[in-house]
Coordinates of C-alpha atoms in Angstrom, one line a residue:
M1 CA 157.5 92.2 133.6
S2 CA 157.5 88.4 133.9
L3 CA 154.8 86.0 132.8
R4 CA 154.0 85.5 136.5
S5 CA 153.4 89.2 136.9
A6 CA 151.3 89.2 133.7
S7 CA 149.2 86.5 135.1
A8 CA 148.8 88.4 138.4
L9 CA 147.7 91.5 136.4
G10 CA 145.1 89.4 134.8
R11 CA 143.8 88.2 138.2
H12 CA 143.8 91.8 139.5
V13 CA 141.8 93.2 136.6
I14 CA 139.3 90.4 137.1
C15 CA 138.6 92.6 140.1
R16 CA 137.2 95.4 138.4
S17 CA 117.4 76.6 135.7
C18 CA 114.9 79.1 134.6
E19 CA 111.4 79.8 135.6
S20 CA 108.6 79.8 133.0
Y21 CA 106.8 83.0 132.0
S22 CA 103.4 83.8 133.4
T23 CA 100.4 83.6 131.1
L24 CA 100.3 87.4 131.0
E25 CA 103.9 87.6 129.9
K26 CA 103.3 85.0 127.2
A27 CA 100.4 86.9 125.9
I28 CA 101.8 90.5 126.0
Y29 CA 105.6 90.6 126.0
P30 CA 107.1 88.4 123.3
A31 CA 107.5 91.2 120.8
V32 CA 108.7 93.6 123.4
R33 CA 111.4 91.0 124.4
R34 CA 112.6 90.7 120.8
N35 CA 113.0 94.5 120.5
V36 CA 113.9 95.6 124.0
I37 CA 115.8 92.8 125.6
R38 CA 117.5 91.1 122.7
G39 CA 117.8 94.1 120.5
N40 CA 116.1 93.6 117.1
S41 CA 117.9 95.6 114.4
G42 CA 116.7 93.6 111.5
A43 CA 116.5 95.0 107.9
S44 CA 112.7 95.3 107.9
L45 CA 112.7 97.6 110.9
Q46 CA 115.6 99.6 109.5
K47 CA 113.8 100.0 106.2
R48 CA 110.6 101.1 107.9
W49 CA 112.5 103.7 110.0
N50 CA 114.5 105.1 107.1
S51 CA 111.5 105.3 104.8
S52 CA 109.4 107.4 107.2
T53 CA 107.8 110.3 105.4
S54 CA 107.9 112.5 108.5
P55 CA 111.2 111.8 110.4
K56 CA 110.9 112.1 114.2
P57 CA 113.7 113.3 116.4
L58 CA 116.3 110.7 117.1
G59 CA 115.3 110.0 120.7
E60 CA 111.7 109.4 119.7
R61 CA 112.7 107.2 116.8
I62 CA 114.9 105.0 119.0
A63 CA 112.3 104.8 121.8
E64 CA 109.6 103.9 119.2
K65 CA 111.7 101.3 117.4
Y66 CA 112.8 99.4 120.5
N67 CA 109.7 99.9 122.7
L68 CA 111.4 102.0 125.3
P69 CA 109.9 104.6 127.6
I70 CA 110.6 108.3 126.9
F71 CA 110.4 111.0 129.5
R72 CA 109.9 114.6 128.5
V73 CA 111.5 117.0 131.0
N74 CA 111.6 120.8 131.0
S75 CA 115.2 122.1 130.9
D76 CA 114.5 124.2 134.0
R77 CA 114.1 121.0 136.0
L78 CA 117.4 119.6 134.9
Q79 CA 121.0 120.5 135.9
L80 CA 124.3 119.3 134.6
I81 CA 126.7 119.5 137.5
E82 CA 130.3 120.5 136.6
Q83 CA 132.4 119.6 139.6
P84 CA 132.8 116.7 142.1
S85 CA 132.3 119.1 145.1
K86 CA 129.0 120.3 143.6
F87 CA 128.0 116.7 143.1
Y88 CA 128.6 116.0 146.7
E89 CA 126.7 119.1 147.8
K90 CA 123.7 118.2 145.7
L91 CA 123.8 114.6 147.1
L92 CA 123.7 116.0 150.7
D93 CA 120.9 118.3 149.7
I94 CA 118.8 115.4 148.4
I95 CA 119.4 113.5 151.6
R96 CA 118.6 116.4 153.9
N97 CA 115.5 117.5 152.1
S98 CA 113.8 114.1 151.5
K99 CA 110.8 113.3 153.5
K100 CA 109.5 109.9 152.3
R101 CA 112.2 108.0 150.5
I102 CA 115.9 108.0 149.8
F103 CA 117.2 105.5 147.3
L104 CA 120.9 105.1 146.4
A105 CA 122.6 102.7 144.0
S106 CA 126.4 102.7 143.7
L107 CA 129.2 100.2 143.2
Y108 CA 130.2 100.9 146.8
I109 CA 130.2 103.6 149.5
G110 CA 133.6 104.5 150.9
K111 CA 134.2 103.0 154.3
T112 CA 135.2 106.3 155.8
E113 CA 132.3 108.4 154.4
H114 CA 131.0 109.2 157.9
E115 CA 129.6 112.6 156.9
L116 CA 127.4 111.0 154.3
I117 CA 126.2 108.4 156.8
S118 CA 125.7 111.1 159.4
A119 CA 123.5 113.1 157.0
L120 CA 121.4 110.0 156.4
S121 CA 121.2 109.3 160.1
S122 CA 120.0 112.9 160.8
S123 CA 117.2 112.7 158.3
L124 CA 116.1 109.3 159.6
K125 CA 116.0 110.7 163.1
E126 CA 114.0 113.7 162.1
R127 CA 111.4 111.9 159.9
K128 CA 110.2 108.5 161.3
E129 CA 108.3 107.9 158.1
L130 CA 111.4 108.2 155.9
K131 CA 112.6 105.0 154.3
V132 CA 116.1 104.5 152.9
T133 CA 117.1 101.8 150.4
I134 CA 120.7 101.4 149.4
L135 CA 121.9 99.0 146.7
V136 CA 125.6 98.2 146.4
D137 CA 127.7 95.4 144.9
R138 CA 128.3 92.6 147.4
L139 CA 131.8 91.6 146.3
R140 CA 133.1 95.1 146.2
S141 CA 131.5 96.1 149.5
T142 CA 132.7 93.1 151.4
R143 CA 136.2 93.0 149.9
E144 CA 137.8 93.4 153.4
G145 CA 136.1 90.2 154.7
D146 CA 134.1 89.8 157.9
Y147 CA 134.1 92.7 160.3
R148 CA 135.7 92.3 163.7
D149 CA 134.9 94.9 166.3
G150 CA 137.7 97.3 166.9
E151 CA 139.9 96.1 163.9
K152 CA 140.1 99.0 161.4
S153 CA 141.5 96.7 158.7
T154 CA 138.2 94.8 158.6
E155 CA 136.1 98.0 158.2
S156 CA 134.3 98.0 154.8
C157 CA 131.4 99.5 153.0
A158 CA 129.2 96.7 154.3
S159 CA 130.2 97.2 157.9
L160 CA 129.6 101.0 157.6
L161 CA 126.1 100.4 156.1
A162 CA 125.5 97.8 158.8
G163 CA 126.2 100.4 161.4
L164 CA 123.5 102.6 159.9
Q165 CA 121.1 99.7 159.6
S166 CA 121.6 98.7 163.2
Q167 CA 120.5 102.2 164.3
F168 CA 117.4 102.3 162.1
P169 CA 116.4 98.6 161.5
N170 CA 112.8 99.5 160.5
Q171 CA 113.7 102.4 158.2
V172 CA 116.9 101.3 156.4
E173 CA 117.2 98.4 153.9
I174 CA 120.6 97.6 152.5
R175 CA 120.8 95.3 149.4
A176 CA 124.0 93.7 148.1
F177 CA 123.9 92.4 144.5
R178 CA 126.0 89.4 143.6
A179 CA 126.7 88.5 140.0
P180 CA 124.6 85.5 138.8
D181 CA 126.2 82.1 138.1
L182 CA 129.2 82.9 140.1
P183 CA 130.1 79.7 142.0
A184 CA 131.2 80.0 145.6
W185 CA 134.3 77.9 144.9
L186 CA 135.6 80.5 142.4
E187 CA 135.3 83.3 145.0
T188 CA 137.2 81.1 147.4
L189 CA 139.8 80.2 144.8
V190 CA 140.7 83.7 143.5
G191 CA 139.5 85.9 146.3
K192 CA 136.8 88.6 146.6
R193 CA 138.9 91.3 144.9
F194 CA 139.8 89.3 141.8
V195 CA 136.4 87.6 141.3
E196 CA 134.8 91.0 140.9
G197 CA 135.7 90.7 137.2
W198 CA 132.8 88.3 136.7
G199 CA 130.3 91.2 137.0
L200 CA 129.3 94.0 139.3
Q201 CA 126.4 96.2 140.3
H202 CA 127.6 99.3 138.5
M203 CA 124.5 101.6 138.3
K204 CA 124.9 105.1 139.9
I205 CA 121.4 106.4 140.9
Y206 CA 121.0 108.8 143.8
G207 CA 117.5 109.9 144.6
G208 CA 115.1 111.2 147.2
D209 CA 111.4 111.9 146.9
D210 CA 110.9 113.5 143.5
S211 CA 114.6 114.4 142.8
V212 CA 117.3 112.2 141.4
M213 CA 120.8 112.2 140.1
I214 CA 122.3 109.8 137.6
S215 CA 126.1 109.7 137.2
G216 CA 129.2 107.6 136.7
A217 CA 130.6 108.5 140.1
N218 CA 130.6 106.3 143.1
L219 CA 130.2 107.5 146.7
S220 CA 133.7 107.9 148.1
N221 CA 136.0 110.9 148.9
D222 CA 137.9 111.0 145.6
Y223 CA 134.6 111.2 143.7
F224 CA 133.7 114.1 145.9
T225 CA 136.9 116.0 145.5
N226 CA 139.4 115.3 142.7
R227 CA 138.0 112.6 140.3
R228 CA 136.3 114.1 137.2
D229 CA 133.0 112.5 136.2
R230 CA 129.6 113.6 134.9
Y231 CA 126.5 114.2 136.9
L232 CA 122.9 115.0 135.9
F233 CA 120.3 116.2 138.5
M234 CA 116.6 116.1 137.8
D235 CA 113.7 117.4 139.8
D236 CA 111.0 115.3 138.1
K237 CA 108.7 112.9 139.9
T238 CA 108.1 110.6 136.9
V239 CA 111.8 110.1 136.2
S240 CA 112.4 109.6 139.9
D241 CA 109.7 107.0 140.2
Y242 CA 111.1 105.1 137.2
L243 CA 114.6 105.0 138.7
Y244 CA 113.2 104.0 142.1
E245 CA 111.4 101.1 140.5
L246 CA 114.6 100.1 138.6
L247 CA 116.6 100.1 141.8
M248 CA 114.0 98.1 143.6
T249 CA 113.9 95.6 140.8
A250 CA 117.6 95.0 141.1
S251 CA 117.3 95.0 144.9
R252 CA 114.8 92.2 144.7
Y253 CA 117.5 89.9 143.2
S254 CA 120.1 91.0 145.8
Y255 CA 121.0 89.9 149.3
S256 CA 119.6 91.7 152.3
L257 CA 122.4 93.0 154.6
R258 CA 121.3 92.9 158.3
A259 CA 123.4 94.2 161.2
T260 CA 124.2 91.6 163.9
G261 CA 126.3 93.6 166.2
T262 CA 125.5 96.4 168.6
P263 CA 124.6 99.8 167.0
S264 CA 127.8 101.6 166.3
Q265 CA 129.6 103.4 163.4
H266 CA 130.7 100.1 162.0
A267 CA 128.9 96.8 162.8
S268 CA 129.1 93.1 162.0
Y269 CA 126.5 91.8 159.6
Q270 CA 125.0 88.9 157.8
L271 CA 123.8 88.6 154.2
D272 CA 120.5 86.8 153.6
W273 CA 118.6 85.9 150.4
D274 CA 115.1 86.9 151.4
E275 CA 113.3 86.9 148.0
G276 CA 112.9 90.7 148.4
A277 CA 110.5 90.2 151.3
R278 CA 111.8 93.3 153.2
L279 CA 111.5 95.6 150.2
D280 CA 108.8 98.2 149.8
M281 CA 107.4 96.6 146.6
K282 CA 104.8 94.1 145.5
I283 CA 106.2 90.6 145.0
D284 CA 103.7 88.5 142.9
E285 CA 106.0 85.8 141.5
Q286 CA 106.9 82.5 143.1
P287 CA 110.0 82.6 145.3
T288 CA 113.4 82.0 143.7
G289 CA 116.6 80.9 145.3
P290 CA 120.0 82.7 145.2
T291 CA 120.9 80.9 141.9
G292 CA 119.1 80.4 138.6
W293 CA 117.2 83.7 138.7
K294 CA 118.8 85.5 135.7
R295 CA 115.9 84.9 133.3
R296 CA 113.3 85.9 135.8
M297 CA 115.1 89.2 136.5
G298 CA 115.4 89.9 132.8
S299 CA 111.7 89.2 132.4
Q300 CA 110.9 91.6 135.2
V301 CA 113.0 94.4 133.7
E302 CA 111.3 93.7 130.4
R303 CA 107.9 94.0 132.0
M304 CA 108.9 97.2 133.7
T305 CA 110.2 98.7 130.5
Y306 CA 106.9 97.8 128.7
E307 CA 104.7 99.2 131.4
W308 CA 106.7 102.5 131.6
K309 CA 106.6 102.8 127.8
Q310 CA 102.8 102.7 128.1
R311 CA 102.7 105.2 131.0
T312 CA 105.0 107.7 129.3
E313 CA 103.1 107.5 126.0
A314 CA 99.9 108.4 127.8
A315 CA 101.4 111.5 129.5
R316 CA 103.9 113.2 127.4
P317 CA 103.5 117.0 127.5
T318 CA 104.6 119.3 124.7
D319 CA 107.1 121.9 125.8
S320 CA 109.1 124.2 123.6
D321 CA 112.2 124.0 125.9
S322 CA 112.2 120.4 127.0
M323 CA 114.3 117.4 126.3
D324 CA 113.5 113.7 125.8
I325 CA 115.2 111.2 128.1
V326 CA 115.3 107.5 127.0
P327 CA 116.8 105.3 129.8
L328 CA 119.0 102.5 128.5
I329 CA 119.4 99.6 130.8
Q330 CA 122.2 97.1 130.2
M331 CA 122.3 93.8 132.1
G332 CA 124.3 91.5 129.9
P333 CA 123.9 88.3 132.1
M334 CA 120.1 88.8 132.0
K335 CA 120.1 89.5 128.2
V336 CA 118.9 93.0 128.8
Q337 CA 120.8 94.9 126.0
Q338 CA 119.2 98.3 125.6
E339 CA 122.5 100.2 125.5
T340 CA 124.3 97.9 123.0
T341 CA 121.2 98.0 120.8
C342 CA 120.6 101.7 120.8
V343 CA 124.2 103.2 120.8
P344 CA 124.8 101.8 117.3
E345 CA 121.6 103.6 116.2
V346 CA 123.2 106.9 117.3
L347 CA 126.4 106.1 115.5
S348 CA 124.5 105.0 112.4
Y349 CA 122.5 108.3 112.5
A350 CA 125.8 110.2 112.7
N351 CA 127.2 108.3 109.8
E352 CA 124.3 109.3 107.6
R353 CA 125.4 112.9 108.2
P354 CA 129.0 113.4 107.0
N355 CA 129.2 116.9 108.4
S356 CA 128.2 115.9 111.9
Q357 CA 130.4 115.7 114.9
L358 CA 130.7 113.0 117.6
Y359 CA 132.4 113.4 120.9
F360 CA 133.3 110.3 122.9
T361 CA 134.9 109.9 126.3
T362 CA 135.8 107.2 128.7
G363 CA 138.3 106.9 131.6
Y364 CA 139.2 103.4 130.4
F365 CA 140.0 103.1 126.8
S366 CA 138.6 99.6 126.1
I367 CA 135.8 100.4 123.7
N368 CA 133.1 97.9 122.7
P369 CA 134.3 96.6 119.3
Q370 CA 130.8 97.3 117.9
Y371 CA 131.1 101.0 118.7
A372 CA 134.7 101.2 117.7
E373 CA 133.9 99.8 114.2
W374 CA 131.4 102.6 113.6
I375 CA 134.0 105.2 114.6
L376 CA 136.6 103.6 112.4
K377 CA 134.4 103.4 109.3
G378 CA 132.2 106.4 109.9
Q379 CA 131.8 109.5 107.7
F380 CA 131.5 111.8 110.7
Q381 CA 134.1 113.8 112.6
S382 CA 135.1 112.4 116.0
E383 CA 136.9 113.7 119.0
M384 CA 137.8 111.3 121.8
I385 CA 139.0 112.0 125.3
T386 CA 140.5 109.4 127.6
A387 CA 142.6 109.4 130.8
S388 CA 146.3 109.8 130.5
P389 CA 148.3 107.2 132.5
K390 CA 148.8 109.7 135.3
A391 CA 145.0 110.4 135.4
N392 CA 144.2 106.7 135.6
G393 CA 142.9 105.8 139.0
F394 CA 145.5 102.9 139.2
Y395 CA 148.5 105.1 138.5
G396 CA 151.1 104.7 141.1
S397 CA 149.3 101.9 142.9
K398 CA 151.1 99.0 144.5
G399 CA 151.3 95.5 143.2
V400 CA 150.2 94.3 139.7
S401 CA 147.6 97.1 139.5
R402 CA 150.4 99.5 138.7
H403 CA 150.5 98.0 135.2
L404 CA 146.9 98.8 134.3
P405 CA 147.5 102.3 132.9
A406 CA 150.0 100.7 130.5
A407 CA 147.4 98.2 129.5
Y408 CA 145.0 101.0 128.5
T409 CA 147.9 102.7 126.7
W410 CA 148.3 99.6 124.6
L411 CA 144.6 99.4 123.8
T412 CA 144.7 103.0 122.7
N413 CA 147.7 102.3 120.6
R414 CA 145.9 99.4 118.9
F415 CA 142.9 101.6 118.1
W416 CA 145.2 104.3 116.7
D417 CA 146.9 101.8 114.4
K418 CA 143.5 100.8 113.1
L419 CA 142.7 104.5 112.4
V420 CA 145.9 104.9 110.4
A421 CA 145.2 101.7 108.5
K422 CA 141.8 103.1 107.5
N423 CA 143.2 106.5 106.8
R424 CA 140.9 108.0 109.4
Q425 CA 143.4 109.7 111.7
D426 CA 142.5 113.2 110.3
Q427 CA 138.8 112.6 111.0
V428 CA 139.2 111.0 114.5
K429 CA 141.2 112.9 117.1
I430 CA 142.1 111.4 120.4
N431 CA 143.4 113.4 123.3
E432 CA 144.4 112.5 126.8
W433 CA 143.0 114.2 129.9
N434 CA 145.5 115.2 132.6
K435 CA 145.2 117.6 135.5
Q436 CA 147.6 117.8 138.4
G437 CA 146.4 115.8 141.4
W438 CA 143.2 114.6 139.7
T439 CA 142.0 111.4 138.1
Y440 CA 139.6 111.0 135.2
H441 CA 136.4 108.9 135.3
A442 CA 134.1 110.7 132.9
K443 CA 132.2 108.8 130.2
G444 CA 129.8 109.8 127.6
I445 CA 128.8 110.4 124.0
W446 CA 127.7 113.8 122.5
F447 CA 126.3 114.3 119.0
S448 CA 126.3 117.6 117.0
P449 CA 124.5 117.8 113.7
K450 CA 127.3 119.9 112.3
V451 CA 130.9 120.2 113.1
D452 CA 130.7 123.7 114.5
S453 CA 127.2 123.4 116.1
K454 CA 126.3 122.6 119.7
P455 CA 125.4 119.1 120.7
T456 CA 121.7 118.1 120.4
L457 CA 122.1 114.7 122.0
T458 CA 124.2 113.0 124.8
L459 CA 124.5 109.7 126.6
L460 CA 125.3 110.0 130.3
G461 CA 125.4 107.4 133.0
S462 CA 127.3 104.5 134.5
S463 CA 128.5 102.7 131.3
N464 CA 132.1 103.0 130.2
F465 CA 131.0 101.7 126.7
G466 CA 133.4 98.8 126.9
I467 CA 133.0 95.0 126.6
R468 CA 132.6 94.7 130.3
S469 CA 129.7 97.2 130.5
A470 CA 128.0 95.2 127.7
K471 CA 128.5 91.7 129.0
L472 CA 129.0 91.6 132.7
D473 CA 127.8 94.6 134.8
L474 CA 124.5 96.2 135.6
E475 CA 124.4 99.6 133.9
C476 CA 122.0 102.5 133.5
T477 CA 122.6 105.3 131.0
F478 CA 120.4 108.1 129.8
L479 CA 120.1 109.0 126.1
I480 CA 119.1 112.7 126.3
D481 CA 117.7 114.3 123.1
A482 CA 118.0 118.1 123.5
H483 CA 117.0 119.2 120.0
R484 CA 114.2 121.4 121.5
S485 CA 116.3 122.9 124.3
S486 CA 118.8 125.6 123.4
K487 CA 119.6 125.9 127.1
L488 CA 120.7 122.3 127.4
Q489 CA 122.6 122.4 124.1
T490 CA 124.6 125.4 125.4
R491 CA 125.3 123.5 128.7
L492 CA 126.4 120.4 126.8
Q493 CA 128.8 122.5 124.8
E494 CA 130.2 124.0 127.9
E495 CA 130.6 120.6 129.4
I496 CA 132.7 119.4 126.4
D497 CA 134.8 122.6 126.5
E498 CA 135.5 122.0 130.2
L499 CA 136.7 118.5 129.5
K500 CA 138.8 119.5 126.5
R501 CA 140.5 122.2 128.6
D502 CA 142.5 119.6 130.4
A503 CA 142.9 117.3 127.4
K504 CA 145.8 118.8 125.5
D505 CA 148.0 115.9 124.7
Q506 CA 147.1 114.5 121.3
V507 CA 147.4 110.8 120.8
G508 CA 149.6 109.8 117.8
Q509 CA 152.7 107.8 116.8
E510 CA 155.0 110.3 118.4
M511 CA 153.3 109.7 121.8
F512 CA 153.6 105.9 121.6
E513 CA 157.3 106.2 120.7
R514 CA 158.1 108.0 124.0
P515 CA 160.2 105.9 126.3
E516 CA 157.7 106.1 129.1
R517 CA 154.9 104.9 126.8
K518 CA 156.6 101.6 125.9
V519 CA 154.4 98.7 127.0
H520 CA 156.0 95.5 128.3
W521 CA 155.0 92.4 126.3
G522 CA 153.7 90.8 129.4
V523 CA 151.2 93.6 129.9
K524 CA 150.1 93.1 126.3
V525 CA 149.6 89.4 126.8
A526 CA 147.6 89.9 130.0
A527 CA 145.4 92.7 128.5
R528 CA 144.6 90.5 125.5
I529 CA 143.5 87.6 127.7
I530 CA 141.3 89.6 130.0
R531 CA 140.1 92.2 127.5
R532 CA 136.4 91.6 128.3
M533 CA 137.0 92.5 131.9
L534 CA 138.8 95.8 131.4

């Protein structure tokens, strides 16, 4: 691999003035901002937490410490879905049964997902009062460029959604998020695909009326058939309302996609910055332009977090078979850092219990150094699962992207070397997931209080727990405390067992010495340069 190819690999992976606060914000939210948005983990707070005379469950402790909302949901209203096909079936059920609202947030929708669009169209035709809001990433959804009628090469997620919007202009609102502070000249210079590395809308929220799913899966054929991920379905109005408001908040700072062509399966479109005027939400701030809105968006997420904390405190039922859900929003450019503040608390909690067990999985082994350090120095047992090169979504692809599986192999090798240096290789096991004809996209953390016990806590959502998730993308992950629910604990254990069933190849020195695992120096150089975008 030449230096020129290494540079091209870097470019490919790159694909993957502030308003003042209102008087109300100045009066109420400063302390909330210190804890929720910036992540205050100072010694005084840690001391108060550790010295509590009546320790609360971990989910409650984290929510209380960082002023986050906490939702208590009965286990009968929650379902962990095990297969991509079941995820797709549940998604179609939500669409077909919703009467008032459908709200979807994804990186993109596959440009050939006509069955999905047809299901939306049928529901819209049957129910004139139904409103559909879809949030996608602008760069990823317009990668193919402007749509030209009759030219299949120009069909895209955006043109597909424009086709739906053209048929139901008063019922469908399409929003396209574009990373802040991304100059137009950079997009022109490196192209839409490469510039995606500067940040994406990465949340995966799929809701209708009072039901909602949160996942790491996007909406395209491979995620419905042979790409392994995780999926959580909830039939709970309060959680659904919260995620709807989160989606609408992000949509407010996104472009409105409007069809300009005649109604058809795909249509031409334009993208307008409309200040959120077309959204079904109250807009009480002064208008803002398409640049310079980061702080305002962060402030609005902060206010939303504070208000939902108050609401959930006032109405938190006690149920013997329920679980606590703490949403963790991560929007690095807006200084919203709930995930990167709270995940270390989970790892610290595990570290205080040497007999505990931590499971960690990600399809892309580029772990946030903050998390990696806890695993490297921790007293707890760890099992990690990542994609084998053949289960990596870029395996066998054309061009420089074919080198990406090797880049993740190199990052795994570096982590393994650190384990050996700290003599932790017996406490931390890493296995690669591989299943013929499938790719691996699952991500999550599970905590068990004892090595042989079932998990009592998990993190599930869109985050890959890497530097990119922390710094660049919009993410939503649920921290789920299941200490009261034996049903969910059993299901979480089954989920781990299912993932481990196809993760047989153990990472170690022998693996890295195999001829096919040798990584070209050019890949190593490129991966080091663009590490935060992997």
